[in-house]
Tab-separated table of C-alpha atoms and ligand atoms in Angstrom:
chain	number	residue	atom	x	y	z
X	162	UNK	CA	53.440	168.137	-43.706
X	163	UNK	CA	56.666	165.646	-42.129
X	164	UNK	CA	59.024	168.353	-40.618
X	165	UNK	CA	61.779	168.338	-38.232
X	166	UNK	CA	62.195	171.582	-36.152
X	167	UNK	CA	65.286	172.222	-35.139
X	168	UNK	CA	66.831	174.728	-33.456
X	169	UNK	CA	68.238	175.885	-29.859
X	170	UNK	CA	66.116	175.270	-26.796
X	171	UNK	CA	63.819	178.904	-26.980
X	172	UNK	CA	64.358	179.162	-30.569
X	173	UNK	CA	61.220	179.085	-31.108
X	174	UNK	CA	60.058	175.601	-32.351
X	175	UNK	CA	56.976	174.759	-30.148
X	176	UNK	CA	55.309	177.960	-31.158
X	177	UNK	CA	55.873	177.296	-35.020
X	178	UNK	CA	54.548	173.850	-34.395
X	179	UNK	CA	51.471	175.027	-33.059
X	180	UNK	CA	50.399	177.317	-35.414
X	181	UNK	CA	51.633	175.101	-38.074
X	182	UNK	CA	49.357	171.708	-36.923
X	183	UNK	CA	46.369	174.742	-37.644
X	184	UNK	CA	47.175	174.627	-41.478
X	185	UNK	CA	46.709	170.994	-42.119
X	186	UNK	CA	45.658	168.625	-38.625
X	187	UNK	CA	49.664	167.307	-39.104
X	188	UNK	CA	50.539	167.110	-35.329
X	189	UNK	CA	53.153	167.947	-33.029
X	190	UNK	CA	55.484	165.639	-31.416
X	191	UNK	CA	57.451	167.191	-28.591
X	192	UNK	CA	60.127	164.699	-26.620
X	193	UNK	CA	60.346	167.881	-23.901
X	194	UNK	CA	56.659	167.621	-23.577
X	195	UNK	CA	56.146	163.564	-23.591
X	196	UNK	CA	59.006	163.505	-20.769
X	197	UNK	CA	57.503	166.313	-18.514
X	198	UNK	CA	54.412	164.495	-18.891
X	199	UNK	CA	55.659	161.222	-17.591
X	200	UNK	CA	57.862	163.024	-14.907
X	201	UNK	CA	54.850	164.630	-13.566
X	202	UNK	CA	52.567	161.166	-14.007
X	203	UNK	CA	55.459	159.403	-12.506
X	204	UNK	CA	55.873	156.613	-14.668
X	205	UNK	CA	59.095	154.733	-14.951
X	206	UNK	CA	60.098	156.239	-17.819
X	207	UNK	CA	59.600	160.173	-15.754
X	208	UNK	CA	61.571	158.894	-13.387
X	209	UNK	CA	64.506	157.812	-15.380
X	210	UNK	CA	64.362	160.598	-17.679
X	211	UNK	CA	64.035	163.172	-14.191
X	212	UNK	CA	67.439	164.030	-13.484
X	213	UNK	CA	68.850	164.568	-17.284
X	214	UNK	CA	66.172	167.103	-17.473
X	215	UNK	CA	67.074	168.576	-13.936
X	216	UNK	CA	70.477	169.095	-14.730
X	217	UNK	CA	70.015	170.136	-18.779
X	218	UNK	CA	71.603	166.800	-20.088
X	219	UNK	CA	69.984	164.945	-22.952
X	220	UNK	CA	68.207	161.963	-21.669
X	221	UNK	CA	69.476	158.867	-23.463
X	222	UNK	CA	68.974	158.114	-26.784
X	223	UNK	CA	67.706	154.627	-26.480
X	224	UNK	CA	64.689	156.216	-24.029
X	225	UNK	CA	63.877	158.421	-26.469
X	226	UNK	CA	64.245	155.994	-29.844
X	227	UNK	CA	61.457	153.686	-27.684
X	228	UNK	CA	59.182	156.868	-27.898
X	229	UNK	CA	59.936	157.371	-30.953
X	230	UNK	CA	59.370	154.312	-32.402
X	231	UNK	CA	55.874	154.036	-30.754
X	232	UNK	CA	54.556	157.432	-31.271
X	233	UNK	CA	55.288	157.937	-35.254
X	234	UNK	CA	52.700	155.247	-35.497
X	235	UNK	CA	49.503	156.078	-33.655
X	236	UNK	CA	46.997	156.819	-36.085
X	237	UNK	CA	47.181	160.700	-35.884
X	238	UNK	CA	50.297	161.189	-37.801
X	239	UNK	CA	48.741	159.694	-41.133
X	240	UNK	CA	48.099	163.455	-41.558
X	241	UNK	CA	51.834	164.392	-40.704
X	242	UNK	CA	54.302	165.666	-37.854
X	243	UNK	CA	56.218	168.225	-36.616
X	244	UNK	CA	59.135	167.129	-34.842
X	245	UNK	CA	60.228	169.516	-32.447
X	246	UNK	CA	62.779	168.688	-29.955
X	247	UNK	CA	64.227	165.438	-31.739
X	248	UNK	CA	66.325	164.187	-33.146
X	249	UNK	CA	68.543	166.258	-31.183
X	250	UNK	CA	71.598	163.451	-31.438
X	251	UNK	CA	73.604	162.100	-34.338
X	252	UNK	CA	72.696	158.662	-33.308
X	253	UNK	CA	68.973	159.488	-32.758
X	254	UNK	CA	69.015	161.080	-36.424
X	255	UNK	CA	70.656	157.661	-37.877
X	256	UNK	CA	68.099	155.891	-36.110
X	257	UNK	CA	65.376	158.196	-37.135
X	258	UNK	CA	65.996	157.353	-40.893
X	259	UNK	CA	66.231	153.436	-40.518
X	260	UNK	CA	62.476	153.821	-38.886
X	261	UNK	CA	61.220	156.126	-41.204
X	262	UNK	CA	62.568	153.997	-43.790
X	263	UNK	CA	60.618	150.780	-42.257
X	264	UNK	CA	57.349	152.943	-41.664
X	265	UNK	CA	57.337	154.134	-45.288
X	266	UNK	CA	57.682	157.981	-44.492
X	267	UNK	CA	59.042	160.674	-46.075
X	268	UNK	CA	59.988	163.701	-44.637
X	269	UNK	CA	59.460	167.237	-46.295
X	270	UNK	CA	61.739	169.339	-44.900
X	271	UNK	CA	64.031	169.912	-41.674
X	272	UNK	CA	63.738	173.144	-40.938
X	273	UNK	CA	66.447	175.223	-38.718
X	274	UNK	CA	65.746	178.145	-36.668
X	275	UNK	CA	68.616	180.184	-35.830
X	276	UNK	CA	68.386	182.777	-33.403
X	277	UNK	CA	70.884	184.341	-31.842
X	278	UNK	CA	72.048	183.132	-28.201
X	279	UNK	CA	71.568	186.500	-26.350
X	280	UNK	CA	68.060	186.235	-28.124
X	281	UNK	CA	67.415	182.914	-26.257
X	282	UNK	CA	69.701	183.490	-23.315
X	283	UNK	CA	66.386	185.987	-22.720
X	284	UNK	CA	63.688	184.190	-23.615
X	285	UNK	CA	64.173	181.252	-21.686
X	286	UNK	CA	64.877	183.247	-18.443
X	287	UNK	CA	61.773	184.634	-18.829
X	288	UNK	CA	59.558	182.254	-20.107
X	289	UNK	CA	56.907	180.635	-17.944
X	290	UNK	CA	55.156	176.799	-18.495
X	291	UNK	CA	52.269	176.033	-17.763
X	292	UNK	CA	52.053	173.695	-14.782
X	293	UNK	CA	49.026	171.530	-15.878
X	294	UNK	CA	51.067	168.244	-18.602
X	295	UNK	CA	48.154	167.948	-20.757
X	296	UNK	CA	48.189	172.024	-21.342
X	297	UNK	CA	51.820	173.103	-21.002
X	298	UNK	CA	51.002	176.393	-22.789
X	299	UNK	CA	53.777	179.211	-22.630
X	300	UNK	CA	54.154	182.244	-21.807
X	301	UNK	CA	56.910	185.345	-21.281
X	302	UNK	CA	56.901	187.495	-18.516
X	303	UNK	CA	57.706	190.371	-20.501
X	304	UNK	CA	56.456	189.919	-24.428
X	305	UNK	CA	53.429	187.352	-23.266
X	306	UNK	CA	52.533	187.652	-19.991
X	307	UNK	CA	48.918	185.685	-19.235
X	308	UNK	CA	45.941	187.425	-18.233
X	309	UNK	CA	46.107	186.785	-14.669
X	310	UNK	CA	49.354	186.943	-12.855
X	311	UNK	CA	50.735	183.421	-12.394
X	312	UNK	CA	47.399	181.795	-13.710
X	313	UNK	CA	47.188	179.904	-17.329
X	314	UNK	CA	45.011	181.618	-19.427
X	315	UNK	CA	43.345	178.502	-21.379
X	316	UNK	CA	42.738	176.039	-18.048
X	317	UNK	CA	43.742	178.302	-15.005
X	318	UNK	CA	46.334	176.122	-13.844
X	319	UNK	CA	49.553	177.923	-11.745
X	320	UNK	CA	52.194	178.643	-14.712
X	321	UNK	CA	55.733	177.937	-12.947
X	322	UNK	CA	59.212	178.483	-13.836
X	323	UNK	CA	60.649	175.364	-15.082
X	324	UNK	CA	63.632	173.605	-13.613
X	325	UNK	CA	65.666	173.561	-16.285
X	326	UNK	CA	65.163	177.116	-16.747
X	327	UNK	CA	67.429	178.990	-14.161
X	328	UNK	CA	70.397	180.860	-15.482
X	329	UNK	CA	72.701	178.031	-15.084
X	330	UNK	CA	70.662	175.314	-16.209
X	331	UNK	CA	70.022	177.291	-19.347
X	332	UNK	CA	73.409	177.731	-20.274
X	333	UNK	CA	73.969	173.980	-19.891
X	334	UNK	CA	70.851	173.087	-22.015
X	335	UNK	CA	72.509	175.835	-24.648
X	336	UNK	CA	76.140	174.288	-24.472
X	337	UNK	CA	74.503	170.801	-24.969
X	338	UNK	CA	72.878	171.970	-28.042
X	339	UNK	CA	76.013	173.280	-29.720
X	340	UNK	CA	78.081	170.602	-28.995
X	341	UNK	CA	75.417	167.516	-29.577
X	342	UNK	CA	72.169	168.833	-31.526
X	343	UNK	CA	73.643	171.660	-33.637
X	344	UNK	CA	75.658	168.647	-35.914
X	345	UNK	CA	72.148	167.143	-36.986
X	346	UNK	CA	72.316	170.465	-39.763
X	347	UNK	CA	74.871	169.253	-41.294
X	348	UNK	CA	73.744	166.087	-41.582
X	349	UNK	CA	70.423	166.951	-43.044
X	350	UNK	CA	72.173	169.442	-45.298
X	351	UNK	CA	73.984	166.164	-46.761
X	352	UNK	CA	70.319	164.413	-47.452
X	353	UNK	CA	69.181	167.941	-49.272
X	354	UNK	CA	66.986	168.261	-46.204
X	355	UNK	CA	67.679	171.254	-44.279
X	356	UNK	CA	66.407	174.611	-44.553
X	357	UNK	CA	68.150	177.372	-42.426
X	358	UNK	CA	65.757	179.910	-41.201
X	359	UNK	CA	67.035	183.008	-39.790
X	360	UNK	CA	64.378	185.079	-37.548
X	361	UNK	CA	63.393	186.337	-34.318
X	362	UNK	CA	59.539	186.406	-34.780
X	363	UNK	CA	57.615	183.115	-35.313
X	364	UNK	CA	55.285	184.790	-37.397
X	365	UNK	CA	58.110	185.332	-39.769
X	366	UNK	CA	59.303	181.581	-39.263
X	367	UNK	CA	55.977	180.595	-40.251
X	368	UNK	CA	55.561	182.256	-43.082
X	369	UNK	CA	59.443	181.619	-44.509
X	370	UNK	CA	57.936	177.759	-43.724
X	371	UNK	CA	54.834	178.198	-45.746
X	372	UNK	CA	56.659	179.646	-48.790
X	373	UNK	CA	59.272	177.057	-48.770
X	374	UNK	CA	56.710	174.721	-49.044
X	375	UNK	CA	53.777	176.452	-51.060
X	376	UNK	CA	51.460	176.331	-48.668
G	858	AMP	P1	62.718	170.564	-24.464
G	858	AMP	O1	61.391	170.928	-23.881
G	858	AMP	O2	62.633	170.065	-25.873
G	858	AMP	O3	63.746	171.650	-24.294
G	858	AMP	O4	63.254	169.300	-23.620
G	858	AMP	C1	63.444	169.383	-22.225
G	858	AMP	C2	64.434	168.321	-21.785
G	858	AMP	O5	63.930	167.016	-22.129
G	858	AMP	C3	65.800	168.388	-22.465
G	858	AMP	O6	66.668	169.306	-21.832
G	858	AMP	C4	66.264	166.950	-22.314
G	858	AMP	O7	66.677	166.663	-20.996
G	858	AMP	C5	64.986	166.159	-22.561
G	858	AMP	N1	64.784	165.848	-24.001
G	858	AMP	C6	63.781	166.291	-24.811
G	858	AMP	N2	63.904	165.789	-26.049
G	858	AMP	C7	65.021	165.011	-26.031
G	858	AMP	C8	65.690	164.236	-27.020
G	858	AMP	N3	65.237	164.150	-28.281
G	858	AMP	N4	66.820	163.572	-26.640
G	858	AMP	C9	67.282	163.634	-25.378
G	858	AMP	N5	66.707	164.356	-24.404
G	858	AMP	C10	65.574	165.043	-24.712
């Protein structure tokens, strides 16, 4: 499958993804993930894109097309993509088509979570990351705690509170949504792409997913 997930930071996206790259080996592209990765690695690119993410800006656009444009075509995506976490810009979206158009893709479907603020407002304030790039799994203090207090239950690393997860820098990532991501809808809408999905649970995101798409 060629999906874009989007959807409010929390909504919900990078758990859908992962259960959905189970169904048919498409994989998952996550910007948030490919930038903590080079943060932590320190590359150039990390430490450009460090203080956006810090403060709960977007990092710019023409960082993030240069992923883009070099990830859609490593040989694992011949079986398909979830996008989660970009396009999350007008501009990025306009670019997105212009390079899908060159590499010959199509997408599917974009698919948008919507779940309510005081939802996510919650989640993210208690949601922990694993601290270990090439893991990052999550978990929630209070619906999915790991085994071991503070310790990732797949490679043991420390799981951490991300920066850009305090009180204040959530609100700023959630303002920065509305104002700059939550357009891209209507824009899809216009192509005949988008596909609002309204839930709480990701099992029931998945599943709305799977029927849209007769899987
Ligand atoms: P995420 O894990 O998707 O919430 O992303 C974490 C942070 O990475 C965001 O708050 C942004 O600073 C940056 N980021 C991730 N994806 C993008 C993108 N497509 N465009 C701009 N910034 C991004």
């Amino acid at each position: 499958m060629k999906l874009i997930l989007l959807g409010a930071p929390g909504a919900g996206k990078g758990t859908v993804a992962k259960v959905l790259t189970s169904i048919d080996g498409s994989v998952q592209i996550s910007t948030g993930d490919i930038l903590r990765g080079a943060v932590q690695a320190g590359t150039e690119l990390g430490k450009e894109a460090q203080g956006y993410m810090d403060r709960g800006d977007l990092v710019p656009d023409s960082l993030i097309m240069g992923i883009m444009e070099s990830r859609l075509q490593e040989d694992d995506c011949a079986n398909g993509f979830l996008l989660d976490g970009f396009p999350r810009t007008i501009p990025q979206a306009e670019a997105l088509s212009l390079l899908l158009d060159k590499l010959n893709i199509k997408l599917d479907m974009v698919v948008d979570i919507d779940v309510p603020r005081d939802v996510i407002f919650d989640r993210l304030c208690t949601r922990r990351t694993c601290e270990n790039t090439d893991c990052q799994a999550i978990y929630n203090i209070k619906s999915m705690p790991p085994k071991v207090e503070g310790k990732c239950d797949k490679c043991g690393s420390a799981i951490v509170q991300r920066a850009d997860e305090t009180e204040e820098a959530i609100g700023h990532r959630l303002d920065t949504y509305n104002e700059k991501t939550a357009p891209l809808a209507g824009f899809y809408d216009k192509l005949g792409l988008k596909k609002t999905i309204t839930g709480t649970s990701s099992e029931a995101v998945v599943a709305a997913i799977r029927a849209e798409l007769g899987i």
